[in-house]
Structure formats: C-alpha cells, structure tokens
Coordinates of C-alpha atoms and ligand atoms in Angstrom, one line a residue:
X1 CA 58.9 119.5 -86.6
X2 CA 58.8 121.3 -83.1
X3 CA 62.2 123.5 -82.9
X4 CA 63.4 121.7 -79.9
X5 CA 64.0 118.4 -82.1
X6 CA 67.6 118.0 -83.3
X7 CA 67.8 117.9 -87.2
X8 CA 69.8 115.7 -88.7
X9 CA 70.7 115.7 -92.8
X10 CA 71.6 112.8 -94.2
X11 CA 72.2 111.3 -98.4
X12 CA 68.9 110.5 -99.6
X13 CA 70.0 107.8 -101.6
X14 CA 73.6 107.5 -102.5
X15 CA 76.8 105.9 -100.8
X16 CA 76.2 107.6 -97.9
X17 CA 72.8 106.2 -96.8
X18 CA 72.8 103.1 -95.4
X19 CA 75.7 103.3 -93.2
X20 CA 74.4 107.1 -92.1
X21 CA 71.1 105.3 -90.8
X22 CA 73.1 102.8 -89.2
X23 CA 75.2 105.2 -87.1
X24 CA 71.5 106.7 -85.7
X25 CA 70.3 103.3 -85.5
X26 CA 73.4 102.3 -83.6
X27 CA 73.0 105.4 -81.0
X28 CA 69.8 104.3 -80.1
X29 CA 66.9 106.0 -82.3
X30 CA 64.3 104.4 -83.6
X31 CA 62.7 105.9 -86.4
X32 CA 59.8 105.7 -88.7
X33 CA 59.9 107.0 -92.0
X34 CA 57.7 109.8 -93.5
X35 CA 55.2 109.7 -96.1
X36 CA 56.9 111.2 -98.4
X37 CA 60.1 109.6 -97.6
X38 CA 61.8 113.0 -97.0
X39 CA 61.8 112.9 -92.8
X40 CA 62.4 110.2 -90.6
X41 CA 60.5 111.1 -87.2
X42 CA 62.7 109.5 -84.1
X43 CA 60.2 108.3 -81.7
X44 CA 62.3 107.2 -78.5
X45 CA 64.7 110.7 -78.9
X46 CA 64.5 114.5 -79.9
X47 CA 65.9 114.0 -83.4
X48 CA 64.4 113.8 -86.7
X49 CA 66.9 113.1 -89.5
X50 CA 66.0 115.1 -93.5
X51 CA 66.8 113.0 -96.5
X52 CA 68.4 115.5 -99.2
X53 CA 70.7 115.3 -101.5
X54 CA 74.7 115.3 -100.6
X55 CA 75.1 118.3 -102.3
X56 CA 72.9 120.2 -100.2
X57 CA 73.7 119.5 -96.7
X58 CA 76.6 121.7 -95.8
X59 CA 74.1 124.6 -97.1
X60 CA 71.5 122.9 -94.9
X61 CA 73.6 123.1 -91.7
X62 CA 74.9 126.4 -92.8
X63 CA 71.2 128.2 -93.0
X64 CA 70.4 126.5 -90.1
X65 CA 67.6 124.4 -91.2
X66 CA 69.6 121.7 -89.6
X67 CA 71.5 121.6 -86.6
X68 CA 73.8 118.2 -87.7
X69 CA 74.9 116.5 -91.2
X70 CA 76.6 113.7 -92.3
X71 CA 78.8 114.3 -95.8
X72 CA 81.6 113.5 -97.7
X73 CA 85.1 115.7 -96.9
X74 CA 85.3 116.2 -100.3
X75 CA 82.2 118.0 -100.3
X76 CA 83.1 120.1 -97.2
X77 CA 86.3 120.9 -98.1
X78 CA 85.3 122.0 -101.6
X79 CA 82.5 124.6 -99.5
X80 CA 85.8 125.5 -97.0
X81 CA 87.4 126.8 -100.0
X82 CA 84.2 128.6 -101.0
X83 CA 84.1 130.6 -98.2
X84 CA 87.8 131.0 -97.8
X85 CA 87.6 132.6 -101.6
X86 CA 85.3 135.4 -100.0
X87 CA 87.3 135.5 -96.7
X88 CA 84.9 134.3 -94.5
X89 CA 84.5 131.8 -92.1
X90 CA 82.5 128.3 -93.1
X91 CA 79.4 128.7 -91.5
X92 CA 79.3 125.0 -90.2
X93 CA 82.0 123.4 -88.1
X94 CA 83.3 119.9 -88.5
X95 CA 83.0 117.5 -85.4
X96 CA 84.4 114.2 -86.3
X97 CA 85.1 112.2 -89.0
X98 CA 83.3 109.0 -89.5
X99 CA 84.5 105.4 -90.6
X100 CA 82.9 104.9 -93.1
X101 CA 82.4 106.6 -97.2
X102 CA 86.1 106.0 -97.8
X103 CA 87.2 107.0 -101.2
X104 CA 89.6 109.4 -102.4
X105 CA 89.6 112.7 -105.2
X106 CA 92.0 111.3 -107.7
X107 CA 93.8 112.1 -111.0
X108 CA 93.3 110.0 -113.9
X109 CA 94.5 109.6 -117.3
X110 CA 93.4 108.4 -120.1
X111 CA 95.5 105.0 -121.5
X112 CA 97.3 106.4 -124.1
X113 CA 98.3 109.2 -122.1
X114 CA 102.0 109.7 -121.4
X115 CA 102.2 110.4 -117.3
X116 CA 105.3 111.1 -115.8
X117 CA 104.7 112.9 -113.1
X118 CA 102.8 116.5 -111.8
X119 CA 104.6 118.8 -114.5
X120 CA 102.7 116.4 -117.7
X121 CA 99.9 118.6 -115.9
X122 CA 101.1 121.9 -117.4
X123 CA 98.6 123.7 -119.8
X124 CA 96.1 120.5 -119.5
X125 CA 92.6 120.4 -119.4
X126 CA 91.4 118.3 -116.2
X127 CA 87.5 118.0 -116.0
X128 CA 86.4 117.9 -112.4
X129 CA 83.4 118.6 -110.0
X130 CA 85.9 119.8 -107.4
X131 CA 87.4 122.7 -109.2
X132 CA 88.7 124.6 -105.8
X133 CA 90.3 121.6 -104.3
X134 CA 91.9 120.9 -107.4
X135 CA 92.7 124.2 -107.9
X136 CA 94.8 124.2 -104.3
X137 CA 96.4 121.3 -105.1
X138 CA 97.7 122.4 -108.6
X139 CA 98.2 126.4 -106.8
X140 CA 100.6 124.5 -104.1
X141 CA 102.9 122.4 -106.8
X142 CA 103.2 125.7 -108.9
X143 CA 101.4 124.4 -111.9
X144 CA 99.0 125.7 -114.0
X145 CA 96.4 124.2 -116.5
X146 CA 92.7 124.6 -117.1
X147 CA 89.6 123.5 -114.8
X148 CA 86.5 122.3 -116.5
X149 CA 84.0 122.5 -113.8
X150 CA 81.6 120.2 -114.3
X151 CA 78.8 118.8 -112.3
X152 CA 78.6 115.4 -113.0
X153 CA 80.0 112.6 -115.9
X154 CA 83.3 113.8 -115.5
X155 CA 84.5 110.1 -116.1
X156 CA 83.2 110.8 -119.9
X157 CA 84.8 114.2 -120.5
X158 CA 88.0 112.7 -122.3
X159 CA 86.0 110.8 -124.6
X160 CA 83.8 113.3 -125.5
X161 CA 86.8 115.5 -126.1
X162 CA 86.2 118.4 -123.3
X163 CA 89.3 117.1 -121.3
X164 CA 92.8 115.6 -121.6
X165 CA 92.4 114.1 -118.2
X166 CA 90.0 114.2 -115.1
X167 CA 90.3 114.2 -111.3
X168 CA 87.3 112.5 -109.8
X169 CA 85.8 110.4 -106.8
X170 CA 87.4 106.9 -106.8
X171 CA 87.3 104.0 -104.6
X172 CA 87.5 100.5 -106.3
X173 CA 88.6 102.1 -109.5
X174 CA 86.5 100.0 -111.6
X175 CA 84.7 102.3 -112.9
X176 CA 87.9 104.4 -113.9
X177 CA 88.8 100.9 -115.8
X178 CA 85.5 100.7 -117.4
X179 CA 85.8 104.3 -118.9
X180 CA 89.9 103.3 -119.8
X181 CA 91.2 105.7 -117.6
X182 CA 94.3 105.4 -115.4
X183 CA 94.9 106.5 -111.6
X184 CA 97.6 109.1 -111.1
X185 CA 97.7 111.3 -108.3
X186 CA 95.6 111.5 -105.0
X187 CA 94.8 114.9 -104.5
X188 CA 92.5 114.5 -101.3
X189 CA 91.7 111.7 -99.1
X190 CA 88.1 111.3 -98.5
X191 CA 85.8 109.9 -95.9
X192 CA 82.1 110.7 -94.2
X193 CA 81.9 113.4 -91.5
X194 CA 79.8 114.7 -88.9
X195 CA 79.3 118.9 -89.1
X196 CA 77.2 121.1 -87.0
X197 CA 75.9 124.5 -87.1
X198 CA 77.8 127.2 -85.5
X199 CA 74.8 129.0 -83.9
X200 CA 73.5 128.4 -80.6
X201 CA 71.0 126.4 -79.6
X202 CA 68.6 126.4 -76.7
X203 CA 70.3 124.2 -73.5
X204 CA 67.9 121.3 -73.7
X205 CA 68.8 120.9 -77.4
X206 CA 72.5 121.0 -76.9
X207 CA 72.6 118.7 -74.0
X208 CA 70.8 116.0 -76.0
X209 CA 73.3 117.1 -79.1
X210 CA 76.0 116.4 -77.0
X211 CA 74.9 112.8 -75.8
X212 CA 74.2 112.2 -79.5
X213 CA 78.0 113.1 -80.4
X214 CA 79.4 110.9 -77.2
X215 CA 77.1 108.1 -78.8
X216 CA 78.3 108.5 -81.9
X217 CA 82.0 108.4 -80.8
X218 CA 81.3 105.4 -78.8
X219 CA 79.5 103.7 -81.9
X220 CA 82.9 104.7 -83.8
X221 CA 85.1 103.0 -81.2
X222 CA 83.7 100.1 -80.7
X223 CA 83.2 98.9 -84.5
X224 CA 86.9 97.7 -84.6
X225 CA 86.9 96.8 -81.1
X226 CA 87.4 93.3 -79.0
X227 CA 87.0 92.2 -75.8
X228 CA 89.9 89.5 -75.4
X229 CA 90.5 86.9 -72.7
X230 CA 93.1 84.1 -72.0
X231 CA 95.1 82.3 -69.6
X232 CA 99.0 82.9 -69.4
X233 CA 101.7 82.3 -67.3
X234 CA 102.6 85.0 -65.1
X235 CA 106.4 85.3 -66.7
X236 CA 105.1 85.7 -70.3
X237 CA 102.8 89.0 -69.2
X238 CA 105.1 91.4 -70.8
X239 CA 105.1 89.4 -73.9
X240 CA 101.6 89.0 -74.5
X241 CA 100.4 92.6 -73.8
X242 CA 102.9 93.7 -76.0
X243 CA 101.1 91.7 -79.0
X244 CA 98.0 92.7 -77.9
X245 CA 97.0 95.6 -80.8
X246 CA 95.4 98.9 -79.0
X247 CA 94.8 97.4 -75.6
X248 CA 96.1 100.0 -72.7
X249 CA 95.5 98.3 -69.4
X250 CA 94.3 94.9 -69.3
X251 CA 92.8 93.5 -65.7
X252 CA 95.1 90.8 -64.4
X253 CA 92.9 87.8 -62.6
X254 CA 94.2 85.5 -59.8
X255 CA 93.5 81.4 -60.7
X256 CA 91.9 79.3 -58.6
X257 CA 94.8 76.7 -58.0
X258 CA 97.2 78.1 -59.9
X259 CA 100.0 80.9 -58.5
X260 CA 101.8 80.7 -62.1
X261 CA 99.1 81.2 -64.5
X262 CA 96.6 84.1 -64.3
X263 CA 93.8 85.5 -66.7
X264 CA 93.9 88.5 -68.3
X265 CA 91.3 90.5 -70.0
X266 CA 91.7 93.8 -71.8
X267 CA 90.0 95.3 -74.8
X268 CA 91.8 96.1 -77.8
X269 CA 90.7 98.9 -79.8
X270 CA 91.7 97.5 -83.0
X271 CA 90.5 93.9 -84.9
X272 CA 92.3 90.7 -83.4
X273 CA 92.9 89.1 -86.8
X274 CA 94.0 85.1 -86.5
X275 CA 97.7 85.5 -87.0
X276 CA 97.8 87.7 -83.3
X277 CA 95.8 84.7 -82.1
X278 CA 98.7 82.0 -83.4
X279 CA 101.7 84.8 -81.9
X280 CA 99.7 84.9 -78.3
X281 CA 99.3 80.9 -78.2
X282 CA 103.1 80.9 -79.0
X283 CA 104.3 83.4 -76.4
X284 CA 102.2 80.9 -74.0
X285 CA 98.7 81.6 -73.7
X286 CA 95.8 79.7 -73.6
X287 CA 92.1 79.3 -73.7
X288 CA 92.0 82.6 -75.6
X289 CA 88.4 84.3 -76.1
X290 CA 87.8 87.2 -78.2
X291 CA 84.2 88.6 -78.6
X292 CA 82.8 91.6 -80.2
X293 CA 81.9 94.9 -78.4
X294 CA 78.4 95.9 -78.5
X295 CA 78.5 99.6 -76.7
X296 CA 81.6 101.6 -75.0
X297 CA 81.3 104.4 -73.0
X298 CA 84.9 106.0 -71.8
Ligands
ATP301 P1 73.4 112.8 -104.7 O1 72.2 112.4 -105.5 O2 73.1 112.7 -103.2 O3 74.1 114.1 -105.0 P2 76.0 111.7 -105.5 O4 75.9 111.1 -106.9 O5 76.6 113.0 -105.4 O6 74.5 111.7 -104.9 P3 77.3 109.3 -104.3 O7 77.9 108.8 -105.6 O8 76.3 108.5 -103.6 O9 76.7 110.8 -104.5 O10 78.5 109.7 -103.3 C1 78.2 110.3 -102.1 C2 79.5 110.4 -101.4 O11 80.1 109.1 -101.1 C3 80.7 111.2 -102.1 O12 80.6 112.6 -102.0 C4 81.9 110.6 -101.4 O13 82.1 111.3 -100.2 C5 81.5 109.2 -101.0 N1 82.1 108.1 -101.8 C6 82.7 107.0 -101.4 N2 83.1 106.2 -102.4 C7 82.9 106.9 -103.5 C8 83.1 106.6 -104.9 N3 83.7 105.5 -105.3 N4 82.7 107.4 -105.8 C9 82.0 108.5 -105.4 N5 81.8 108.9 -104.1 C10 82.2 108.0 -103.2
ZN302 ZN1 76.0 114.7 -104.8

C-alpha cells in the first residue's frame, strides 16, 4: 500500500461492518476485497480501508498505521480516559459522529435485585468492559463500589457469581432479558464515529481526506432527507412551510394560469412521515410529491 493512499480502519466483522462499507460505498469507492480478506484495495480513489478488530482501531489511528477509523464512542471514550489517566492528549481526534451503531453503556440488574436508585450502587460489584467510563460516572455521583474489568461475557458475570450487577452494551435489550437482567441506568450514549490521526499528512493526501469527510457529511445528510413538492394557495404559504420538518428556504414557483396557487419545492432535512402529508393537504395543498435524495453537496 503506497503511502499516499488514505487508510481507512474499519470492524472486521461485527455491528459495525456492513453499514461502515456502506458509508465508503456511498462516497463513491469502489473496492475489491483482498485475498486474505484483511484490505479492501479502492480502485476509482486513493483509499484502501484495513479490516481489524473494533478494539484495535483507535490504537491503529493513533500509531499511525492508519490515517481514518470508524468505531463505537464507547470505545473512544473509554481510550480518552486512558490517556487522560496519564495526562496526555488522545493521540487521534474525533471528526464526526455517524448515524448509525446506536446503542447505549447501560446498567443492569439482575431480577431479584432490589433497585432504587444510584446509591443501591454503594459497595457493589459491577462487571464491565468499560471500567474508566464507569468509573467517571460512578466518581461524578459520589459513589463508590467495585469494578470487575472484564473483557467480554459480562452479561454472565452475575450468574456465575463474580458480580452483583453489570453495566454493558445494550441496544434491543433482548439479550439483557435472555440472561434475566434488568435495565437501570444509562451511563453513556453510544453511536459510530469517524476519527483521524493527529499527524500531518503530505498535501495531496489531505486534500483527498478532506473531500472524503465533505462526502461523508453529505452521505450523513441526505439519509433522512426529502425533496418535497406541491401546489398551494398563495395565502396558506406560511402555514405550510411552517409544517414542513427541517426545510429552510423552499423555491416558490409561478403557475401557468393560476395567480392564487403556486408550487413550492424545498428539501427537508428530516423524513416526511404520512401524518405531515395528511396536516399539508389540510392546510390546502395539493398534488404533493416527496422523493428521496440521492447526493447533497451544501
Ligand atoms: P470485535 O470482534 O470487532 O472486537 P465486538 O464483539 O467488540 O467485535 P460488536 O458486538 O460487533 O463488537 O460491537 C461493535 C460496536 O457496535 C460496539 O462497540 C458498539 O459501539 C456498537 N453496538 C451497537 N449496538 C450494540 C449492541 N447492542 N451491543 C454491543 N455493541 C453494539
Ligand atoms: Zn470489540
């Protein structure tokens, strides 16, 4: 891999995979995939993405192996307060967060457990692969009890008697029912992000990483986006835009025949879901349009 190709890191296989690869995919790179399934050579830009494990790509970004990664903030928060422990600066720098890898680092008790509220916390043993966030969170409430760092199977460490309680990854929950454990607390709310290396790169490389980030924002914006049109009566404009979620400045379009009604057609940077549809046809509007927006650029 020449040293003028953006690296990207992304989960090798995990939550974070598929809709990681779709973001590229989305920005324009096509890609074929390595032999050995570890590197995914773009062939139409300068970036290659590395397949590693979650885990591992801050520490990738950081040693400048790679330039950009995609991971959970619950992984880069837990490294922020790594480095913050030695008082030093993360050596990787967070540039947007991404829609997508929603979940959120949660306390959860077993059933039988008596919960009622942050002090039933006291002198407990909470099983966790997150000590240091936990460890904030507990430091800030003024309560003490005792991390059991652990690196995975947290959801077992009640049952198998190493914990009174855990404080884990959850997004459905179902898997906290299946191991008859009960949400508490959310101590952080988690999503996928995009961080970069602090180090300078040559000027051909960061041009092309800064068109990749502009793409990516773009890709971000226009996932929820719609491109709406109707037909309303002049009179009921103020209404209508006023129902119209995210839109900022629609284009107003003359009628042929018709000084009353006009057409307007704005974009609206959040879904149009059916109900704004039946509110818009009430305020007076008509032959209403909404399509999806492939690509944005502001
Ligand atoms: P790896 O082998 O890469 O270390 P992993 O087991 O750590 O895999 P996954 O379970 O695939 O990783 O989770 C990857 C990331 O997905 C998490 O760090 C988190 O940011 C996000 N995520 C979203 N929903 C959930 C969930 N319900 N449970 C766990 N992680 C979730
Ligand atoms: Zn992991």
């Amino acid at each position: 891999m020449s040293p003028e190709r953006i690296k990207l890191a992304i989960q090798k296989s995990g939550r974070l995979t598929d809709q990681s690869l779709e973001l590229v995919t989305r920005c324009g790179l096509k890609y074929s995939r390595g032999k050995d399934q570890l590197v995914c050579y773009g062939e139409n830009l300068p970036l290659d993405i590395l397949l590693v494990r979650d885990d591992d790509i801050p520490g990738l970004v950081q040693d400048d192996v790679c330039d950009l990664g995609i991971v959970g903030l619950n992984v880069i928060e837990e490294k922020r307060l790594e480095f913050a422990a030695r008082a030093t600066a993360p050596p990787f720098e967070q540039v947007m967060t991404l829609d997508f890898g929603r979940c959120r680092l949660a306390l959860a008790v077993p059933e039988e457990f008596d919960y009622g509220g942050p002090a039933a916390l006291r002198g407990r043993r909470i099983a966790t692969s997150y000590p240091r966030i936990l460890g904030r969170w507990l430091a800030t409430r003024g309560l003490e009890a005792d991390i059991v760092a652990l690196s995975g199977a947290v959801e077992i460490a009640p049952r198998l008697g190493r914990a009174d309680l855990i404080c884990d990854l959850v997004s459905s929950g179902s898997t906290l029912a299946a191991n008859r454990l009960r949400e508490v607390e959310t101590v952080l709310d988690s999503q996928a992000a995009l961080i970069r290396t602090p180090v300078p790169v040559s000027s051909a490389k960061r041009e092309w990483m800064e068109r990749l980030l502009v793409r990516m924002d773009g890709v971000q914006q226009v996932r929820e986006s719609k491109y709406i049109m109707l037909h309303a009566p002049r009179a009921a404009l103020p209404r209508i835009t006023a129902l119209l979620p995210g839109s900022e400045h629609p284009t107003i379009l003359p009628l042929e025949g018709t000084d009353e009604k006009v057409a307007l057609h704005a974009v609206c940077r959040e879904n149009v879901f059916w109900e704004t549809l039946e509110s818009l046809k009430a305020a007076g509007a008509s032959a209403i349009l909404v399509l999806p927006v492939e690509k944005m650029l502001a």
